[in-house]
PDB file of C-alpha atoms and ligand atoms in Angstrom:
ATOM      1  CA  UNK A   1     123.936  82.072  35.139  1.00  0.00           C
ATOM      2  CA  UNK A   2     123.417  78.691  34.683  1.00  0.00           C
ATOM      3  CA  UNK A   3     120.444  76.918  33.578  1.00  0.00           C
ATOM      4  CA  UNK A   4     117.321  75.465  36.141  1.00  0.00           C
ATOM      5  CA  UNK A   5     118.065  71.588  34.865  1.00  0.00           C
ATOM      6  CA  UNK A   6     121.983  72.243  35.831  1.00  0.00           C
ATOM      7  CA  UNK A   7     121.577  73.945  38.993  1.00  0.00           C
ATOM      8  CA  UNK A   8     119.014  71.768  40.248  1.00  0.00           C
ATOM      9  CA  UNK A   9     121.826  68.663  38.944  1.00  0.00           C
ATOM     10  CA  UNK A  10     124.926  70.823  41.215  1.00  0.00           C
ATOM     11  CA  UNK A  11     122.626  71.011  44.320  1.00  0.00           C
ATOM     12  CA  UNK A  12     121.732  67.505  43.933  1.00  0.00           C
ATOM     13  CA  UNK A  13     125.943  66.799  43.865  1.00  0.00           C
ATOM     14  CA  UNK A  14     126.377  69.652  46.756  1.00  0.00           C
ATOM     15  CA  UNK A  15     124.161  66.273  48.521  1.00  0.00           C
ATOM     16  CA  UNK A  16     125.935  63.479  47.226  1.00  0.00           C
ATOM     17  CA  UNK A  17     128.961  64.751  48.461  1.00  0.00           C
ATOM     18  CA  UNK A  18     127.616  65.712  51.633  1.00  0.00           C
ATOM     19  CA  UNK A  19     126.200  62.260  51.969  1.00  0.00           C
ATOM     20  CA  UNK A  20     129.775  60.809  50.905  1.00  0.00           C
ATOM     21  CA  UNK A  21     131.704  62.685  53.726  1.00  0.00           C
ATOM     22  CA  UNK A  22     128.427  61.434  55.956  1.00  0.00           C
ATOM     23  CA  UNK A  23     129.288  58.152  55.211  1.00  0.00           C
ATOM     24  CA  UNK A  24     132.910  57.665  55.060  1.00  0.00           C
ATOM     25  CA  UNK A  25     132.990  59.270  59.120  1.00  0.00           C
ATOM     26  CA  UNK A  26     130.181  56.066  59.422  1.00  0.00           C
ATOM     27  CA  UNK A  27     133.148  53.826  57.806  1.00  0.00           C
ATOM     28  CA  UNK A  28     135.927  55.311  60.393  1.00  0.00           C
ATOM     29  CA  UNK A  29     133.405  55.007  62.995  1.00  0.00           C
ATOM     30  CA  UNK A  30     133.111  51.516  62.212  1.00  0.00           C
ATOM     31  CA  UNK A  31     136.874  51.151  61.806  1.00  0.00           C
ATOM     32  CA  UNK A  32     137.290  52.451  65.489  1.00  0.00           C
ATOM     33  CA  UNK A  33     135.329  49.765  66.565  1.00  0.00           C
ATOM     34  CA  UNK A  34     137.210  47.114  65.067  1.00  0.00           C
ATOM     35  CA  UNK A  35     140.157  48.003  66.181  1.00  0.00           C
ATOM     36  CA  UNK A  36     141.801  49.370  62.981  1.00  0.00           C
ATOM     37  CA  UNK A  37     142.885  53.092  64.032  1.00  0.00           C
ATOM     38  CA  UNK A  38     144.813  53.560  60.660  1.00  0.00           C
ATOM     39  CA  UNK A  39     142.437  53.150  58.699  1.00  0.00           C
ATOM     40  CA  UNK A  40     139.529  54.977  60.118  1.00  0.00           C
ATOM     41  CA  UNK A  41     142.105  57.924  59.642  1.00  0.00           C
ATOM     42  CA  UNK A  42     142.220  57.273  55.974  1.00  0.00           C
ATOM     43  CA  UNK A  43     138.206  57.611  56.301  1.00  0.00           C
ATOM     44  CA  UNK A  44     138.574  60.508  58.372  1.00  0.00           C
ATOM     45  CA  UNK A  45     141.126  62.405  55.640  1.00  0.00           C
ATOM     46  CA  UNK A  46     138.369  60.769  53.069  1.00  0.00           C
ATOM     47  CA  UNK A  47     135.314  62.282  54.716  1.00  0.00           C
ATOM     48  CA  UNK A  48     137.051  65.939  54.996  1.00  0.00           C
ATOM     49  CA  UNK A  49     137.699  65.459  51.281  1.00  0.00           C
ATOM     50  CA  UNK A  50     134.211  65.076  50.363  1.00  0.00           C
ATOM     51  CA  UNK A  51     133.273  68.091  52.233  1.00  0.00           C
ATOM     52  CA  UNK A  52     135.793  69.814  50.377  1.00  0.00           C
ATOM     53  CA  UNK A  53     134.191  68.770  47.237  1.00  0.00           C
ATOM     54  CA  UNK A  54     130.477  69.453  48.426  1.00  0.00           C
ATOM     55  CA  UNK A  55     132.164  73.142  49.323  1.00  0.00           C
ATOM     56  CA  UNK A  56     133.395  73.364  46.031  1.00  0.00           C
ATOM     57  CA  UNK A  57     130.372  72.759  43.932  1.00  0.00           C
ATOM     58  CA  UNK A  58     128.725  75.262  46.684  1.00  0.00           C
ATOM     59  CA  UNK A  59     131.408  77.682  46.163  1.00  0.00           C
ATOM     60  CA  UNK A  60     130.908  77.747  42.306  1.00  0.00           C
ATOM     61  CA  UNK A  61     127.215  77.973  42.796  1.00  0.00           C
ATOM     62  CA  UNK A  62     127.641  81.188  43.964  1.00  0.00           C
ATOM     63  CA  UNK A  63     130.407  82.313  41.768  1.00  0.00           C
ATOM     64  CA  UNK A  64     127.638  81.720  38.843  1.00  0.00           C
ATOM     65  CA  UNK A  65     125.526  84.035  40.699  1.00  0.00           C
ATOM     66  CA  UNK A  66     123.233  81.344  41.827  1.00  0.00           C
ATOM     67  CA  UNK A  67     121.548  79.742  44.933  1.00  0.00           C
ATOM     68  CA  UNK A  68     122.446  76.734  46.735  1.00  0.00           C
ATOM     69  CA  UNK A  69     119.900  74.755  48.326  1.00  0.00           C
ATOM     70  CA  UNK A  70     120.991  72.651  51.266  1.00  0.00           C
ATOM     71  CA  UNK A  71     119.237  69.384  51.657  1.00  0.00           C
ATOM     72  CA  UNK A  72     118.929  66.891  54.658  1.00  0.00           C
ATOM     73  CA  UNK A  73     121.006  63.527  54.504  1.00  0.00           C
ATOM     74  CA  UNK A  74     119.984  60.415  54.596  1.00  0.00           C
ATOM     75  CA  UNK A  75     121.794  57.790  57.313  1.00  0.00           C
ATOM     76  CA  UNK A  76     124.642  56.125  56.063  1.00  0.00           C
ATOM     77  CA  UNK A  77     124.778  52.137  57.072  1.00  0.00           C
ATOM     78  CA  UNK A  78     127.002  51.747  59.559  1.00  0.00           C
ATOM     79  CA  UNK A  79     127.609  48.014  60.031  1.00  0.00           C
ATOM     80  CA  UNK A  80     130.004  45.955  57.519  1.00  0.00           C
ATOM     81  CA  UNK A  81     131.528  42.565  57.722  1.00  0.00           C
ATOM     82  CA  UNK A  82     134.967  43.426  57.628  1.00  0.00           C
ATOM     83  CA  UNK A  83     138.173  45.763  56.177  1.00  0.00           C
ATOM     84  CA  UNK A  84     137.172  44.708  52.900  1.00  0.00           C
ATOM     85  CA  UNK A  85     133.585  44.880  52.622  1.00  0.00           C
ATOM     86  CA  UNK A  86     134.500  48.557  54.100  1.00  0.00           C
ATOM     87  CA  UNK A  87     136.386  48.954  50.865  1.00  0.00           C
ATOM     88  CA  UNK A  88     134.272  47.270  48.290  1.00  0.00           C
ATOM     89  CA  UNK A  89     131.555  49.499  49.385  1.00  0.00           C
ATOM     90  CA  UNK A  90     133.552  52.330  49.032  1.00  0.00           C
ATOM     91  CA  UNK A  91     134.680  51.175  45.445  1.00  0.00           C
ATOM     92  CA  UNK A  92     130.812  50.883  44.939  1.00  0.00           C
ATOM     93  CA  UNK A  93     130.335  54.482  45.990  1.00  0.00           C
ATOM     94  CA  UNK A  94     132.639  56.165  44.458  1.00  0.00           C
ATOM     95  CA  UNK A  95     131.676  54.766  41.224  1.00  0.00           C
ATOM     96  CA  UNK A  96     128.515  55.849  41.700  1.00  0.00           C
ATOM     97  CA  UNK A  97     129.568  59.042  41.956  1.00  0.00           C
ATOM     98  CA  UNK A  98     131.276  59.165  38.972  1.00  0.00           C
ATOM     99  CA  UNK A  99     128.424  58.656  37.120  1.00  0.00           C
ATOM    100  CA  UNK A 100     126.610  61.612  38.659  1.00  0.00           C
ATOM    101  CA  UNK A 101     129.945  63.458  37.482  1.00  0.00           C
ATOM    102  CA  UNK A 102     129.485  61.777  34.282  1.00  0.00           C
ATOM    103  CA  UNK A 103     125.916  63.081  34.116  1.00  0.00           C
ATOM    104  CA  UNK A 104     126.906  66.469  34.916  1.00  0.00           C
ATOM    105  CA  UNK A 105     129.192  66.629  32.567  1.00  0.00           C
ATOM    106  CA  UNK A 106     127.247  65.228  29.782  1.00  0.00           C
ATOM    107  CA  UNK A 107     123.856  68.409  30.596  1.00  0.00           C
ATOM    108  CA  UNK A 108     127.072  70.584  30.644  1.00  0.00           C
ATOM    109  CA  UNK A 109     127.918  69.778  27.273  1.00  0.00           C
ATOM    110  CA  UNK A 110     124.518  69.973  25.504  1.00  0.00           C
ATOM    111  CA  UNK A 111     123.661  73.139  26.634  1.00  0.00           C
ATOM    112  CA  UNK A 112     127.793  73.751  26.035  1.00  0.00           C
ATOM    113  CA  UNK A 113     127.748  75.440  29.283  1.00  0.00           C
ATOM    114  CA  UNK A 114     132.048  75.646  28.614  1.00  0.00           C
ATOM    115  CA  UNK A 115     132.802  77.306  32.059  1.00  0.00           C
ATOM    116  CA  UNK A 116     131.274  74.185  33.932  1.00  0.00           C
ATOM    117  CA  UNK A 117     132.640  71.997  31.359  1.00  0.00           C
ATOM    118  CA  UNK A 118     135.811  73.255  32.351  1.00  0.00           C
ATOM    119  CA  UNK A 119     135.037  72.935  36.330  1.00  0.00           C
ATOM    120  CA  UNK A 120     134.055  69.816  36.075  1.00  0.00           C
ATOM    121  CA  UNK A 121     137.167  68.411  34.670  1.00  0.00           C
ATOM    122  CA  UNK A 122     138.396  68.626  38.062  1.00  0.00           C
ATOM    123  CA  UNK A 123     136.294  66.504  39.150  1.00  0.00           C
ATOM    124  CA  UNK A 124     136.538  63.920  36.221  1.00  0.00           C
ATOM    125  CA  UNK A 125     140.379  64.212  37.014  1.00  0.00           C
ATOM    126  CA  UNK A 126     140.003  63.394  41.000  1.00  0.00           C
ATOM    127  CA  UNK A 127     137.079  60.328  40.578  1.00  0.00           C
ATOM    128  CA  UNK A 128     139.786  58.911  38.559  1.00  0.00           C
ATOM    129  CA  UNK A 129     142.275  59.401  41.211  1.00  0.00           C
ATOM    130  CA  UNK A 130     139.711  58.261  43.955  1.00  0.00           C
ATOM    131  CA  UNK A 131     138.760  55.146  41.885  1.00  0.00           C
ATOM    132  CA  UNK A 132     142.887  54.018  41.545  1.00  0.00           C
ATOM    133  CA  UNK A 133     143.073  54.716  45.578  1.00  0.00           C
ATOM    134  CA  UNK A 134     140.265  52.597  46.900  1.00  0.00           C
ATOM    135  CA  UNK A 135     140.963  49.966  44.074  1.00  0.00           C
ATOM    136  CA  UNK A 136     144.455  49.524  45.157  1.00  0.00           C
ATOM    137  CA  UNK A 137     143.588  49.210  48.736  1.00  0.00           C
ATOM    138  CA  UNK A 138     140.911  46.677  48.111  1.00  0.00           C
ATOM    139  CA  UNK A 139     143.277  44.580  46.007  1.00  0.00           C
ATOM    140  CA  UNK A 140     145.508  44.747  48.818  1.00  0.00           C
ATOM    141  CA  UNK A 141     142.693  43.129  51.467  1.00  0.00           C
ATOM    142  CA  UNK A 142     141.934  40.416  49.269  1.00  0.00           C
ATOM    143  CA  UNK A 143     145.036  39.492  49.162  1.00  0.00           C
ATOM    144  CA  UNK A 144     145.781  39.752  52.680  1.00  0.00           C
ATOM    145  CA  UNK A 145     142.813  37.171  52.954  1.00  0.00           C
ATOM    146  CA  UNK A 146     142.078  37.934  56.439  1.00  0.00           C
ATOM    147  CA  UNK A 147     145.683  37.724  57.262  1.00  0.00           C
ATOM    148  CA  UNK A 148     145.860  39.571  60.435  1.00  0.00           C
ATOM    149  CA  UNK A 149     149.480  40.836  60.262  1.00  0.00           C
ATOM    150  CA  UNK A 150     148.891  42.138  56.862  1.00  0.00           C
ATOM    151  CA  UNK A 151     146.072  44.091  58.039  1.00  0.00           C
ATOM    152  CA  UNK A 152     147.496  45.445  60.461  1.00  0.00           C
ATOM    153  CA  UNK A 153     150.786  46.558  58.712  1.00  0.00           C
ATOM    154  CA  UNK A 154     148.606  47.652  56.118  1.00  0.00           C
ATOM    155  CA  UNK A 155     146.349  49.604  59.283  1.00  0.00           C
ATOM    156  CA  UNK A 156     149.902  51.425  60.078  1.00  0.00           C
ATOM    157  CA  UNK A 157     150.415  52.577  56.506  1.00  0.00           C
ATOM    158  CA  UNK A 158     146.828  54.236  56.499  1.00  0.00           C
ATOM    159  CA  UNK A 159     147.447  55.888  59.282  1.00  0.00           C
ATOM    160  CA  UNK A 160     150.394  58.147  57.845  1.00  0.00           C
ATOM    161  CA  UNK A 161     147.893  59.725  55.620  1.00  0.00           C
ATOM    162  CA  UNK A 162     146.907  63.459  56.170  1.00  0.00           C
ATOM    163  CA  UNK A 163     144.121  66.215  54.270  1.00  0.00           C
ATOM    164  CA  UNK A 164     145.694  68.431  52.331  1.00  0.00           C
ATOM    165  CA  UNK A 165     143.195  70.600  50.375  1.00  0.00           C
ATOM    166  CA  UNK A 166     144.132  70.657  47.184  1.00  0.00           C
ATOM    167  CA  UNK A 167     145.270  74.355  45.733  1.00  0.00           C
ATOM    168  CA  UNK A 168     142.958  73.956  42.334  1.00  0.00           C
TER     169      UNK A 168
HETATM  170 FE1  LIG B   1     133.603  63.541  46.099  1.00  0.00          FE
HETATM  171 FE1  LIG B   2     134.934  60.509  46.620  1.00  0.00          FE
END
């Protein structure tokens, strides 16, 4: 059972995350076309996290006994400048999105709702993790400078990376 202001907040997420997968497969796309193969795999492993994250917020949902309401996505912009502006806007995202975890968290706790308190933390745990990622990367670009070799060697290194769904 969970309340109508937190359930209404979850299906709300269920979107964001949705609309985050949504957009990071707009990022690889754009990637493709630029000629950087590694790193629209990173987005690719990136959007199939975010569905993973939408599915667990659904999954829960239901474990509470409650309904999730699928909503429509909006279209995610599709043209950047470069590799970085790619990554600052993903920085930008993701922090966004750790307010809406932030918010979550906080209804959670006034109404102490302690079993989503304690699924949340998860996610607290993982925006954390997903902050340090895209951080690091961008710090790496603007150092680069444009530097096409960097980019590149930098384009081989995101290519190694693969989805593993994580067993929490
Ligand atoms: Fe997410
Ligand atoms: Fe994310």
């Amino acid at each position: 059972m969970l309340s109508e202001k937190l359930l209404n907040e979850i299906n709300e997420q269920i979107g964001y995350e949705f609309y985050s997968s949504h957009l990071y497969l707009a990022m690889a796309s754009y990637c493709y076309s630029i000629d950087l193969d590694g790193f629209a795999n990173f987005f690719i492993v990136q959007a199939e996290e975010e569905r993973f994250h939408a599915m667990k917020f659904f999954n829960y949902v239901n474990e509470m006994d409650e309904t999730v309401t699928i909503k429509g996505l909006e279209t995610p912009p599709s043209d950047y400048t470069n590799i970085e502006d790619v990554y600052a806007k993903t920085l930008e995202h993701e922090k966004f999105v750790t307010s809406r975890i932030y918010k979550l968290m906080d209804i959670a706790m006034e109404e102490k709702e302690h079993a989503t308190i304690s699924f949340l933390k998860w996610f607290i745990d993982e925006q954390v993790e997903e902050e340090a990622t895209v951080k690091g990367i961008l710090q790496k670009l603007k150092r680069a400078n444009g530097d096409i070799s960097i980019i590149y060697s930098l384009d081989s290194e995101m290519a190694k990376r693969v989805f593993t769904p994580p067993t929490v």
